[in-house]
């Protein structure tokens, strides 16, 4: 496996991602058609992804879910943390009163 760095060209990154996904699939002893069925995509789509061709974000999410690796997106793009400015600005402040608008009616 190759390391993906900031200077990696897009085709090289796509090939590396495809190779890594193929390795994960093979370690799970999944055939292409089995992963395709799990992911709800065509087997040709899996083949193309593993060969380094670009696929849509929705397809990537489906494939990752089919591999049981959807949680990898948490590390890939973690939820934003409050900035130091926001933390400092909100420090020690608590809500003092409710708004003038009445609460919404319940549906019962």
JSON list of C-alpha atoms in Angstrom, two decimals:
[
{"chain": "A", "resi": 1, "resn": "UNK", "atom": "CA", "xyz": [0.00, 0.00, 0.00]},
{"chain": "A", "resi": 2, "resn": "UNK", "atom": "CA", "xyz": [1.16, 3.51, -0.77]},
{"chain": "A", "resi": 3, "resn": "UNK", "atom": "CA", "xyz": [0.86, 6.51, 1.47]},
{"chain": "A", "resi": 4, "resn": "UNK", "atom": "CA", "xyz": [-1.52, 9.25, 0.37]},
{"chain": "A", "resi": 5, "resn": "UNK", "atom": "CA", "xyz": [0.06, 12.66, 0.88]},
{"chain": "A", "resi": 6, "resn": "UNK", "atom": "CA", "xyz": [-0.96, 16.22, 0.04]},
{"chain": "A", "resi": 7, "resn": "UNK", "atom": "CA", "xyz": [1.10, 16.13, -3.16]},
{"chain": "A", "resi": 8, "resn": "UNK", "atom": "CA", "xyz": [-0.51, 12.90, -4.44]},
{"chain": "A", "resi": 9, "resn": "UNK", "atom": "CA", "xyz": [-2.23, 13.32, -7.78]},
{"chain": "A", "resi": 10, "resn": "UNK", "atom": "CA", "xyz": [-5.96, 12.61, -7.86]},
{"chain": "A", "resi": 11, "resn": "UNK", "atom": "CA", "xyz": [-5.66, 9.50, -10.11]},
{"chain": "A", "resi": 12, "resn": "UNK", "atom": "CA", "xyz": [-3.03, 8.10, -7.74]},
{"chain": "A", "resi": 13, "resn": "UNK", "atom": "CA", "xyz": [-5.30, 8.70, -4.74]},
{"chain": "A", "resi": 14, "resn": "UNK", "atom": "CA", "xyz": [-8.22, 7.00, -6.50]},
{"chain": "A", "resi": 15, "resn": "UNK", "atom": "CA", "xyz": [-6.07, 3.97, -7.39]},
{"chain": "A", "resi": 16, "resn": "UNK", "atom": "CA", "xyz": [-4.83, 3.73, -3.80]},
{"chain": "A", "resi": 17, "resn": "UNK", "atom": "CA", "xyz": [-8.36, 3.99, -2.37]},
{"chain": "A", "resi": 18, "resn": "UNK", "atom": "CA", "xyz": [-9.52, 1.30, -4.80]},
{"chain": "A", "resi": 19, "resn": "UNK", "atom": "CA", "xyz": [-6.66, -0.99, -3.79]},
{"chain": "A", "resi": 20, "resn": "UNK", "atom": "CA", "xyz": [-7.42, -0.46, -0.10]},
{"chain": "A", "resi": 21, "resn": "UNK", "atom": "CA", "xyz": [-11.13, -1.17, -0.58]},
{"chain": "A", "resi": 22, "resn": "UNK", "atom": "CA", "xyz": [-10.26, -4.33, -2.50]},
{"chain": "A", "resi": 23, "resn": "UNK", "atom": "CA", "xyz": [-7.98, -5.46, 0.34]},
{"chain": "A", "resi": 24, "resn": "UNK", "atom": "CA", "xyz": [-10.77, -4.88, 2.89]},
{"chain": "A", "resi": 25, "resn": "UNK", "atom": "CA", "xyz": [-13.21, -6.81, 0.69]},
{"chain": "A", "resi": 26, "resn": "UNK", "atom": "CA", "xyz": [-10.81, -9.74, 0.28]},
{"chain": "A", "resi": 27, "resn": "UNK", "atom": "CA", "xyz": [-10.02, -9.85, 4.00]},
{"chain": "A", "resi": 28, "resn": "UNK", "atom": "CA", "xyz": [-13.74, -10.22, 4.59]},
{"chain": "A", "resi": 29, "resn": "UNK", "atom": "CA", "xyz": [-13.75, -13.05, 2.02]},
{"chain": "A", "resi": 30, "resn": "UNK", "atom": "CA", "xyz": [-16.36, -11.25, -0.07]},
{"chain": "A", "resi": 31, "resn": "UNK", "atom": "CA", "xyz": [-16.75, -11.73, -3.80]},
{"chain": "A", "resi": 32, "resn": "UNK", "atom": "CA", "xyz": [-17.41, -8.63, -5.89]},
{"chain": "A", "resi": 33, "resn": "UNK", "atom": "CA", "xyz": [-20.98, -9.71, -6.57]},
{"chain": "A", "resi": 34, "resn": "UNK", "atom": "CA", "xyz": [-21.61, -10.29, -2.84]},
{"chain": "A", "resi": 35, "resn": "UNK", "atom": "CA", "xyz": [-20.38, -6.82, -1.91]},
{"chain": "A", "resi": 36, "resn": "UNK", "atom": "CA", "xyz": [-22.38, -5.35, -4.80]},
{"chain": "A", "resi": 37, "resn": "UNK", "atom": "CA", "xyz": [-25.54, -7.00, -3.47]},
{"chain": "A", "resi": 38, "resn": "UNK", "atom": "CA", "xyz": [-24.85, -5.76, 0.08]},
{"chain": "A", "resi": 39, "resn": "UNK", "atom": "CA", "xyz": [-24.13, -2.25, -1.15]},
{"chain": "A", "resi": 40, "resn": "UNK", "atom": "CA", "xyz": [-27.00, -2.08, -3.63]},
{"chain": "A", "resi": 41, "resn": "UNK", "atom": "CA", "xyz": [-24.72, -1.27, -6.57]},
{"chain": "A", "resi": 42, "resn": "UNK", "atom": "CA", "xyz": [-23.64, -3.18, -9.64]},
{"chain": "A", "resi": 43, "resn": "UNK", "atom": "CA", "xyz": [-20.65, -5.52, -9.64]},
{"chain": "A", "resi": 44, "resn": "UNK", "atom": "CA", "xyz": [-19.14, -3.44, -12.45]},
{"chain": "A", "resi": 45, "resn": "UNK", "atom": "CA", "xyz": [-19.26, -0.41, -10.13]},
{"chain": "A", "resi": 46, "resn": "UNK", "atom": "CA", "xyz": [-17.22, -2.30, -7.52]},
{"chain": "A", "resi": 47, "resn": "UNK", "atom": "CA", "xyz": [-14.74, -3.40, -10.22]},
{"chain": "A", "resi": 48, "resn": "UNK", "atom": "CA", "xyz": [-14.37, 0.18, -11.46]},
{"chain": "A", "resi": 49, "resn": "UNK", "atom": "CA", "xyz": [-13.89, 1.58, -7.95]},
{"chain": "A", "resi": 50, "resn": "UNK", "atom": "CA", "xyz": [-11.24, -1.00, -7.14]},
{"chain": "A", "resi": 51, "resn": "UNK", "atom": "CA", "xyz": [-9.48, -0.21, -10.43]},
{"chain": "A", "resi": 52, "resn": "UNK", "atom": "CA", "xyz": [-9.19, 3.45, -9.43]},
{"chain": "A", "resi": 53, "resn": "UNK", "atom": "CA", "xyz": [-12.07, 5.01, -11.34]},
{"chain": "A", "resi": 54, "resn": "UNK", "atom": "CA", "xyz": [-14.08, 7.78, -9.73]},
{"chain": "A", "resi": 55, "resn": "UNK", "atom": "CA", "xyz": [-17.49, 6.97, -8.28]},
{"chain": "A", "resi": 56, "resn": "UNK", "atom": "CA", "xyz": [-20.10, 9.24, -6.72]},
{"chain": "A", "resi": 57, "resn": "UNK", "atom": "CA", "xyz": [-20.14, 10.01, -3.03]},
{"chain": "A", "resi": 58, "resn": "UNK", "atom": "CA", "xyz": [-23.41, 8.12, -2.58]},
{"chain": "A", "resi": 59, "resn": "UNK", "atom": "CA", "xyz": [-21.83, 5.04, -4.17]},
{"chain": "A", "resi": 60, "resn": "UNK", "atom": "CA", "xyz": [-18.80, 5.30, -1.89]},
{"chain": "A", "resi": 61, "resn": "UNK", "atom": "CA", "xyz": [-21.09, 5.51, 1.15]},
{"chain": "A", "resi": 62, "resn": "UNK", "atom": "CA", "xyz": [-23.01, 2.44, -0.03]},
{"chain": "A", "resi": 63, "resn": "UNK", "atom": "CA", "xyz": [-19.79, 0.47, -0.56]},
{"chain": "A", "resi": 64, "resn": "UNK", "atom": "CA", "xyz": [-18.41, 1.47, 2.83]},
{"chain": "A", "resi": 65, "resn": "UNK", "atom": "CA", "xyz": [-21.70, 0.44, 4.45]},
{"chain": "A", "resi": 66, "resn": "UNK", "atom": "CA", "xyz": [-21.58, -2.88, 2.56]},
{"chain": "A", "resi": 67, "resn": "UNK", "atom": "CA", "xyz": [-18.10, -3.46, 3.97]},
{"chain": "A", "resi": 68, "resn": "UNK", "atom": "CA", "xyz": [-19.25, -2.57, 7.48]},
{"chain": "A", "resi": 69, "resn": "UNK", "atom": "CA", "xyz": [-16.84, 0.39, 7.51]},
{"chain": "A", "resi": 70, "resn": "UNK", "atom": "CA", "xyz": [-19.25, 3.36, 7.53]},
{"chain": "A", "resi": 71, "resn": "UNK", "atom": "CA", "xyz": [-17.76, 4.52, 10.85]},
{"chain": "A", "resi": 72, "resn": "UNK", "atom": "CA", "xyz": [-14.51, 5.30, 8.99]},
{"chain": "A", "resi": 73, "resn": "UNK", "atom": "CA", "xyz": [-16.12, 8.55, 7.86]},
{"chain": "A", "resi": 74, "resn": "UNK", "atom": "CA", "xyz": [-16.00, 9.76, 11.49]},
{"chain": "A", "resi": 75, "resn": "UNK", "atom": "CA", "xyz": [-12.21, 9.71, 11.36]},
{"chain": "A", "resi": 76, "resn": "UNK", "atom": "CA", "xyz": [-12.17, 10.99, 7.77]},
{"chain": "A", "resi": 77, "resn": "UNK", "atom": "CA", "xyz": [-14.24, 14.11, 8.49]},
{"chain": "A", "resi": 78, "resn": "UNK", "atom": "CA", "xyz": [-14.82, 14.48, 12.24]},
{"chain": "A", "resi": 79, "resn": "UNK", "atom": "CA", "xyz": [-17.58, 16.77, 13.53]},
{"chain": "A", "resi": 80, "resn": "UNK", "atom": "CA", "xyz": [-16.31, 20.34, 13.91]},
{"chain": "A", "resi": 81, "resn": "UNK", "atom": "CA", "xyz": [-15.24, 21.38, 17.39]},
{"chain": "A", "resi": 82, "resn": "UNK", "atom": "CA", "xyz": [-16.02, 24.86, 18.68]},
{"chain": "A", "resi": 83, "resn": "UNK", "atom": "CA", "xyz": [-13.22, 27.30, 17.96]},
{"chain": "A", "resi": 84, "resn": "UNK", "atom": "CA", "xyz": [-11.23, 28.75, 20.88]},
{"chain": "A", "resi": 85, "resn": "UNK", "atom": "CA", "xyz": [-12.99, 32.06, 20.18]},
{"chain": "A", "resi": 86, "resn": "UNK", "atom": "CA", "xyz": [-16.44, 30.46, 20.53]},
{"chain": "A", "resi": 87, "resn": "UNK", "atom": "CA", "xyz": [-15.42, 28.65, 23.72]},
{"chain": "A", "resi": 88, "resn": "UNK", "atom": "CA", "xyz": [-14.10, 31.88, 25.24]},
{"chain": "A", "resi": 89, "resn": "UNK", "atom": "CA", "xyz": [-17.17, 33.88, 24.13]},
{"chain": "A", "resi": 90, "resn": "UNK", "atom": "CA", "xyz": [-19.61, 31.38, 25.64]},
{"chain": "A", "resi": 91, "resn": "UNK", "atom": "CA", "xyz": [-17.61, 30.67, 28.79]},
{"chain": "A", "resi": 92, "resn": "UNK", "atom": "CA", "xyz": [-19.70, 31.06, 31.90]},
{"chain": "A", "resi": 93, "resn": "UNK", "atom": "CA", "xyz": [-22.81, 32.24, 30.06]},
{"chain": "A", "resi": 94, "resn": "UNK", "atom": "CA", "xyz": [-26.06, 30.51, 30.82]},
{"chain": "A", "resi": 95, "resn": "UNK", "atom": "CA", "xyz": [-29.46, 31.26, 29.42]},
{"chain": "A", "resi": 96, "resn": "UNK", "atom": "CA", "xyz": [-31.29, 33.70, 31.68]},
{"chain": "A", "resi": 97, "resn": "UNK", "atom": "CA", "xyz": [-34.82, 33.72, 30.24]},
{"chain": "A", "resi": 98, "resn": "UNK", "atom": "CA", "xyz": [-37.13, 32.05, 27.75]},
{"chain": "A", "resi": 99, "resn": "UNK", "atom": "CA", "xyz": [-38.17, 33.64, 24.48]},
{"chain": "A", "resi": 100, "resn": "UNK", "atom": "CA", "xyz": [-41.50, 35.46, 24.19]},
{"chain": "A", "resi": 101, "resn": "UNK", "atom": "CA", "xyz": [-42.80, 32.95, 21.69]},
{"chain": "A", "resi": 102, "resn": "UNK", "atom": "CA", "xyz": [-45.03, 30.28, 23.24]},
{"chain": "A", "resi": 103, "resn": "UNK", "atom": "CA", "xyz": [-43.82, 26.69, 22.89]},
{"chain": "A", "resi": 104, "resn": "UNK", "atom": "CA", "xyz": [-45.29, 24.75, 19.91]},
{"chain": "A", "resi": 105, "resn": "UNK", "atom": "CA", "xyz": [-48.53, 22.91, 20.52]},
{"chain": "A", "resi": 106, "resn": "UNK", "atom": "CA", "xyz": [-48.17, 19.17, 21.10]},
{"chain": "A", "resi": 107, "resn": "UNK", "atom": "CA", "xyz": [-49.77, 16.88, 18.52]},
{"chain": "A", "resi": 108, "resn": "UNK", "atom": "CA", "xyz": [-52.02, 15.03, 20.99]}
]
